[in-house]
Amino acid sequence: MAGILYIVPTPIGNLDDITLRALRVLKEVELIAAEDTRHTQHLLAHFGIKTPLTSYHDHNERGKARTLVERLKSGASIALVSDAGTPAISDPGYRIVVDAIQAGIQVVPLPGASALTTALSASGLPTDRFLFEGFLPAKAQERKANLQSLRGEVATLVFYEGPHRLLDALNDMLKIFGDRDIAVARELTKVHEEFLRGKLSEVIGALADRDIKGEIVIMVRGTSGEAQVSDEELHGTIRQLAGNGMGVKEIAELLGERYGLAKKEVYKVALDLKGSKPAK
Ligand code: SAM
């Protein structure tokens, strides 16, 4: 009889967050496939578990998935774990799950810790619909293009982020989404757990002078209206920015990016409005 592939979440900080079932499965399987065997060894030692480990990570995923599926076929049950949280959620796991399903192996997921649901549940933003985007691209241009494509999304947006790129990501969001409600969750389940909630501009202001450390989830309220900006909204925003002293060129750049419009087009509208009086 073939073995079972168990998908086993592990704590994202607080070791008490491992479940009783996860501990039992980790004890009972023949092999644990881990993203980083040394990291998982610490967890196993903490709970007195002596099950053998093998590595399964981004760089050996394809080949290793095939080898592990052979072991499963020959009757061994295997638990898949990542360094923290739920495997296959912005972590290695997808390939072995696909291969196991194709080979007719039973895949049994255990419920447990994930930064995604932990952060979202206390975000204060709508949770009835959300879109998990994982990590944004590291390169500025790709990140902006990615955010641009999400501008019309009504669901709450959820991103994973590292501390060094947090402010860049938030500033790009402000430019592209406008000043929406957000929640930033940092160091969940750990000693320095923190939530920052408010408008994008407020959270950016609160973080600007800080040395930001730790692991982070960013959540952004989806758009409340249509993806396309109406003339009325565009004109209103241009007038408001001009009233704050912003130049036509700057306005064209900012709003072109925010609304996905040609900068030239916004420039022309802004120039036309410059001479005209606000509509009554
Ligand atoms: N598979 C994991 C899960 O289910 O949450 C996510 C792994 S991903 C490689 C790591 C990212 O998850 C971090 O960069 C951060 O964005 C988020 N994360 C993980 N642990 C976290 C924590 N304790 N607090 C906040 N974010 C966390």
XYZ file of C-alpha atoms and ligand atoms in Angstrom:
307
model
C 0.000 0.000 0.000
C 1.206 3.511 -0.826
C 2.084 5.926 1.964
C 0.459 9.298 2.674
C 1.952 12.722 2.033
C 1.140 14.973 4.995
C 1.422 18.762 4.622
C 2.369 19.926 8.116
C 2.350 23.596 9.168
C 4.888 24.632 11.806
C 4.906 27.729 14.063
C 5.660 31.179 12.611
C 7.348 32.291 15.817
C 5.687 30.965 18.958
C 6.463 27.257 19.368
C 3.212 26.736 21.299
C 1.405 27.148 17.986
C 2.257 23.637 16.791
C -0.815 21.389 16.941
C -1.073 18.055 18.777
C -1.874 16.408 15.466
C 1.209 17.910 13.806
C 3.389 16.516 16.607
C 1.795 13.076 16.263
C 2.216 13.015 12.474
C 5.836 14.214 12.691
C 6.526 11.373 15.157
C 4.750 8.669 13.177
C 5.883 9.246 9.570
C 8.964 7.504 8.212
C 10.515 10.649 6.818
C 10.183 14.422 7.155
C 10.951 16.455 4.018
C 12.088 19.887 5.228
C 12.979 23.161 3.522
C 16.020 23.485 5.807
C 16.874 20.325 7.731
C 18.992 22.146 10.333
C 16.187 24.582 11.070
C 13.608 21.796 11.406
C 16.037 19.748 13.512
C 15.818 22.455 16.202
C 12.037 22.223 16.189
C 12.094 18.423 16.365
C 14.661 18.461 19.194
C 12.457 20.880 21.142
C 9.591 18.381 20.968
C 11.748 15.239 21.377
C 11.000 13.926 17.873
C 13.620 11.714 16.241
C 12.144 11.082 12.772
C 14.775 11.219 9.987
C 14.928 14.356 7.842
C 15.631 14.951 4.194
C 15.909 18.274 2.375
C 13.257 19.547 -0.010
C 13.774 23.147 -1.100
C 13.425 25.522 -4.046
C 16.670 24.369 -5.650
C 16.068 20.611 -5.616
C 12.281 20.667 -5.786
C 11.743 18.890 -9.130
C 14.185 16.030 -8.737
C 13.468 15.591 -5.055
C 9.715 15.521 -5.592
C 10.163 12.564 -7.972
C 12.368 10.682 -5.483
C 9.947 11.306 -2.631
C 6.946 10.201 -4.688
C 8.793 6.912 -5.348
C 9.226 6.490 -1.577
C 5.531 7.215 -1.069
C 4.603 4.656 -3.735
C 6.693 2.050 -1.986
C 4.696 2.554 1.205
C 6.529 5.212 3.237
C 4.487 8.074 4.677
C 6.177 11.466 4.495
C 5.530 14.796 6.263
C 6.395 17.953 4.343
C 7.381 21.003 6.405
C 8.844 24.398 5.582
C 10.875 26.654 7.867
C 7.754 28.312 9.249
C 4.043 28.322 8.550
C 2.242 26.309 5.921
C 4.266 24.556 3.197
C 3.460 25.579 -0.387
C 2.258 29.037 0.723
C 5.140 31.211 -0.586
C 7.264 28.201 0.342
C 8.395 24.974 -1.353
C 5.713 22.302 -1.670
C 3.732 22.875 -4.863
C 5.731 20.431 -6.993
C 5.557 17.447 -4.647
C 1.833 17.993 -4.075
C 1.210 17.989 -7.852
C 3.421 14.940 -8.429
C 1.834 13.027 -5.543
C -1.700 13.764 -6.783
C -0.728 12.640 -10.287
C 0.734 9.434 -8.886
C -2.516 8.710 -7.037
C -0.945 9.294 -3.599
C -3.224 10.556 -0.839
C -2.276 14.107 0.200
C -3.434 15.026 3.706
C -3.093 18.688 4.743
C -3.028 19.579 8.430
C -4.517 22.937 9.491
C -2.107 25.216 11.299
C -0.080 28.391 11.398
C 0.247 30.675 8.413
C 1.235 34.347 8.488
C -1.450 34.995 5.864
C -4.522 34.059 7.910
C -3.002 35.113 11.226
C -2.373 38.649 9.940
C -5.620 38.976 8.019
C -7.809 37.866 10.926
C -6.742 40.891 13.029
C -6.213 43.382 10.194
C -9.507 45.174 10.634
C -9.904 45.081 6.839
C -12.633 43.127 5.028
C -11.935 39.390 5.154
C -14.905 38.177 3.106
C -12.801 38.475 -0.053
C -9.042 38.685 -0.179
C -6.318 38.224 -2.755
C -3.037 36.746 -1.576
C -0.194 38.064 -3.731
C 2.772 36.599 -1.831
C 5.993 38.582 -2.326
C 6.061 41.563 -4.673
C 8.863 41.541 -7.272
C 12.140 42.971 -5.940
C 12.767 45.203 -8.981
C 11.031 48.594 -8.789
C 9.641 48.555 -12.328
C 8.174 45.055 -11.979
C 6.787 45.880 -8.553
C 5.033 48.959 -9.915
C 3.617 47.038 -12.876
C 2.346 44.379 -10.505
C 0.661 46.974 -8.263
C -0.758 48.718 -11.313
C -2.473 45.472 -12.339
C -4.078 45.261 -8.868
C -5.439 48.809 -8.784
C -8.966 47.774 -9.734
C -9.168 44.817 -7.344
C -12.032 45.049 -4.856
C -10.818 42.267 -2.556
C -8.427 43.025 0.313
C -4.862 42.607 -0.977
C -2.341 40.647 1.087
C 1.440 40.766 0.512
C 4.427 39.199 2.223
C 7.363 41.558 2.581
C 10.798 41.800 4.133
C 11.761 44.744 6.381
C 14.174 46.371 3.916
C 11.705 46.809 1.104
C 8.704 47.720 3.265
C 8.860 51.496 2.816
C 9.546 51.267 -0.925
C 6.565 48.966 -1.309
C 4.282 51.228 0.761
C 5.368 54.347 -1.154
C 4.666 52.639 -4.477
C 1.261 51.580 -3.166
C 0.470 55.161 -2.142
C 1.388 56.409 -5.620
C -0.556 53.724 -7.435
C -3.542 52.967 -5.169
C -3.985 56.396 -3.584
C -4.319 56.838 0.183
C -6.143 53.616 1.088
C -6.601 51.917 4.467
C -3.890 49.414 5.234
C -2.665 47.174 8.026
C 0.930 46.117 8.490
C 1.491 43.077 10.720
C 5.010 42.569 12.023
C 6.599 39.741 13.992
C 3.342 37.854 14.490
C 3.232 35.510 17.497
C 6.647 36.795 18.639
C 7.698 39.098 21.503
C 7.650 42.217 19.323
C 4.360 41.510 17.559
C 2.900 44.736 16.210
C 0.040 45.958 14.024
C 0.080 49.356 12.307
C -3.303 50.341 10.938
C -4.463 53.475 9.158
C -4.156 55.282 5.839
C -1.105 54.438 3.755
C 0.280 57.949 4.313
C -0.159 57.629 8.104
C 1.577 54.258 8.309
C 4.410 55.506 6.071
C 4.747 58.528 8.378
C 4.828 56.309 11.464
C 7.510 54.054 9.972
C 9.652 56.667 8.238
C 12.182 57.230 11.036
C 12.223 53.689 12.324
C 14.753 50.931 11.849
C 12.288 48.308 10.667
C 13.083 44.704 11.515
C 11.394 41.339 11.382
C 8.838 39.584 9.224
C 5.969 41.503 7.710
C 2.546 41.098 6.136
C 0.991 44.082 4.332
C -2.768 44.212 3.838
C -4.465 46.857 1.704
C -8.175 47.620 1.355
C -9.406 46.860 -2.156
C -10.754 49.607 -4.359
C -14.203 50.855 -3.449
C -15.103 51.944 -6.946
C -14.452 51.128 -10.550
C -11.019 50.404 -11.898
C -11.249 53.335 -14.315
C -11.123 56.808 -12.867
C -14.024 59.060 -13.792
C -13.352 62.494 -15.325
C -14.905 64.038 -12.241
C -12.509 62.204 -9.905
C -9.514 62.910 -12.114
C -10.321 66.613 -12.335
C -11.006 66.826 -8.596
C -7.713 65.148 -7.745
C -5.763 67.355 -10.152
C -7.320 70.495 -8.624
C -6.575 69.259 -5.124
C -2.917 68.507 -5.915
C -2.494 71.792 -7.791
C -4.067 73.567 -4.802
C -1.368 71.955 -2.623
C 1.257 73.552 -4.848
C 2.169 70.568 -7.014
C 3.351 71.348 -10.534
C 1.611 70.083 -13.707
C 4.478 67.767 -14.606
C 4.550 66.182 -11.158
C 0.775 65.770 -11.179
C 0.944 64.042 -14.569
C 3.565 61.630 -13.297
C 1.769 60.833 -10.054
C -1.721 60.407 -11.484
C -0.539 58.681 -14.661
C 0.997 56.045 -12.429
C -1.930 55.906 -10.014
C -4.660 55.582 -12.604
C -2.723 53.789 -15.348
C -3.185 56.696 -17.766
C -0.702 58.117 -20.266
C 1.234 60.879 -18.512
C 0.857 63.092 -21.580
C -2.910 62.770 -21.347
C -2.983 63.759 -17.655
C -0.539 66.585 -18.384
C -2.870 68.001 -20.995
C -5.918 67.790 -18.696
C -3.970 69.371 -15.843
C -2.799 72.188 -18.121
C -6.352 72.824 -19.379
C -7.674 72.904 -15.817
C -4.960 75.263 -14.670
C -6.635 78.162 -16.404
C -10.242 77.154 -15.746
C -12.236 77.676 -12.557
C -13.482 74.691 -10.470
C -16.945 73.497 -11.580
C -19.739 74.623 -9.233
N 4.651 29.521 4.417
C 4.686 30.642 5.300
C 3.273 30.921 5.827
O 2.418 30.053 5.722
O 3.045 31.992 6.375
C 5.286 31.874 4.628
C 6.701 31.702 4.223
S 7.397 33.078 3.404
C 8.938 32.440 2.843
C 7.953 34.107 4.702
C 7.164 35.412 4.794
O 5.958 35.189 5.499
C 7.873 36.508 5.554
O 8.755 37.242 4.720
C 6.717 37.373 6.014
O 6.256 38.191 4.955
C 5.667 36.297 6.318
N 5.799 35.865 7.717
C 6.249 34.685 8.169
N 6.240 34.662 9.522
C 5.776 35.862 9.922
C 5.533 36.463 11.192
N 5.797 35.818 12.320
N 5.028 37.723 11.226
C 4.770 38.395 10.078
N 4.984 37.873 8.861
C 5.473 36.637 8.776
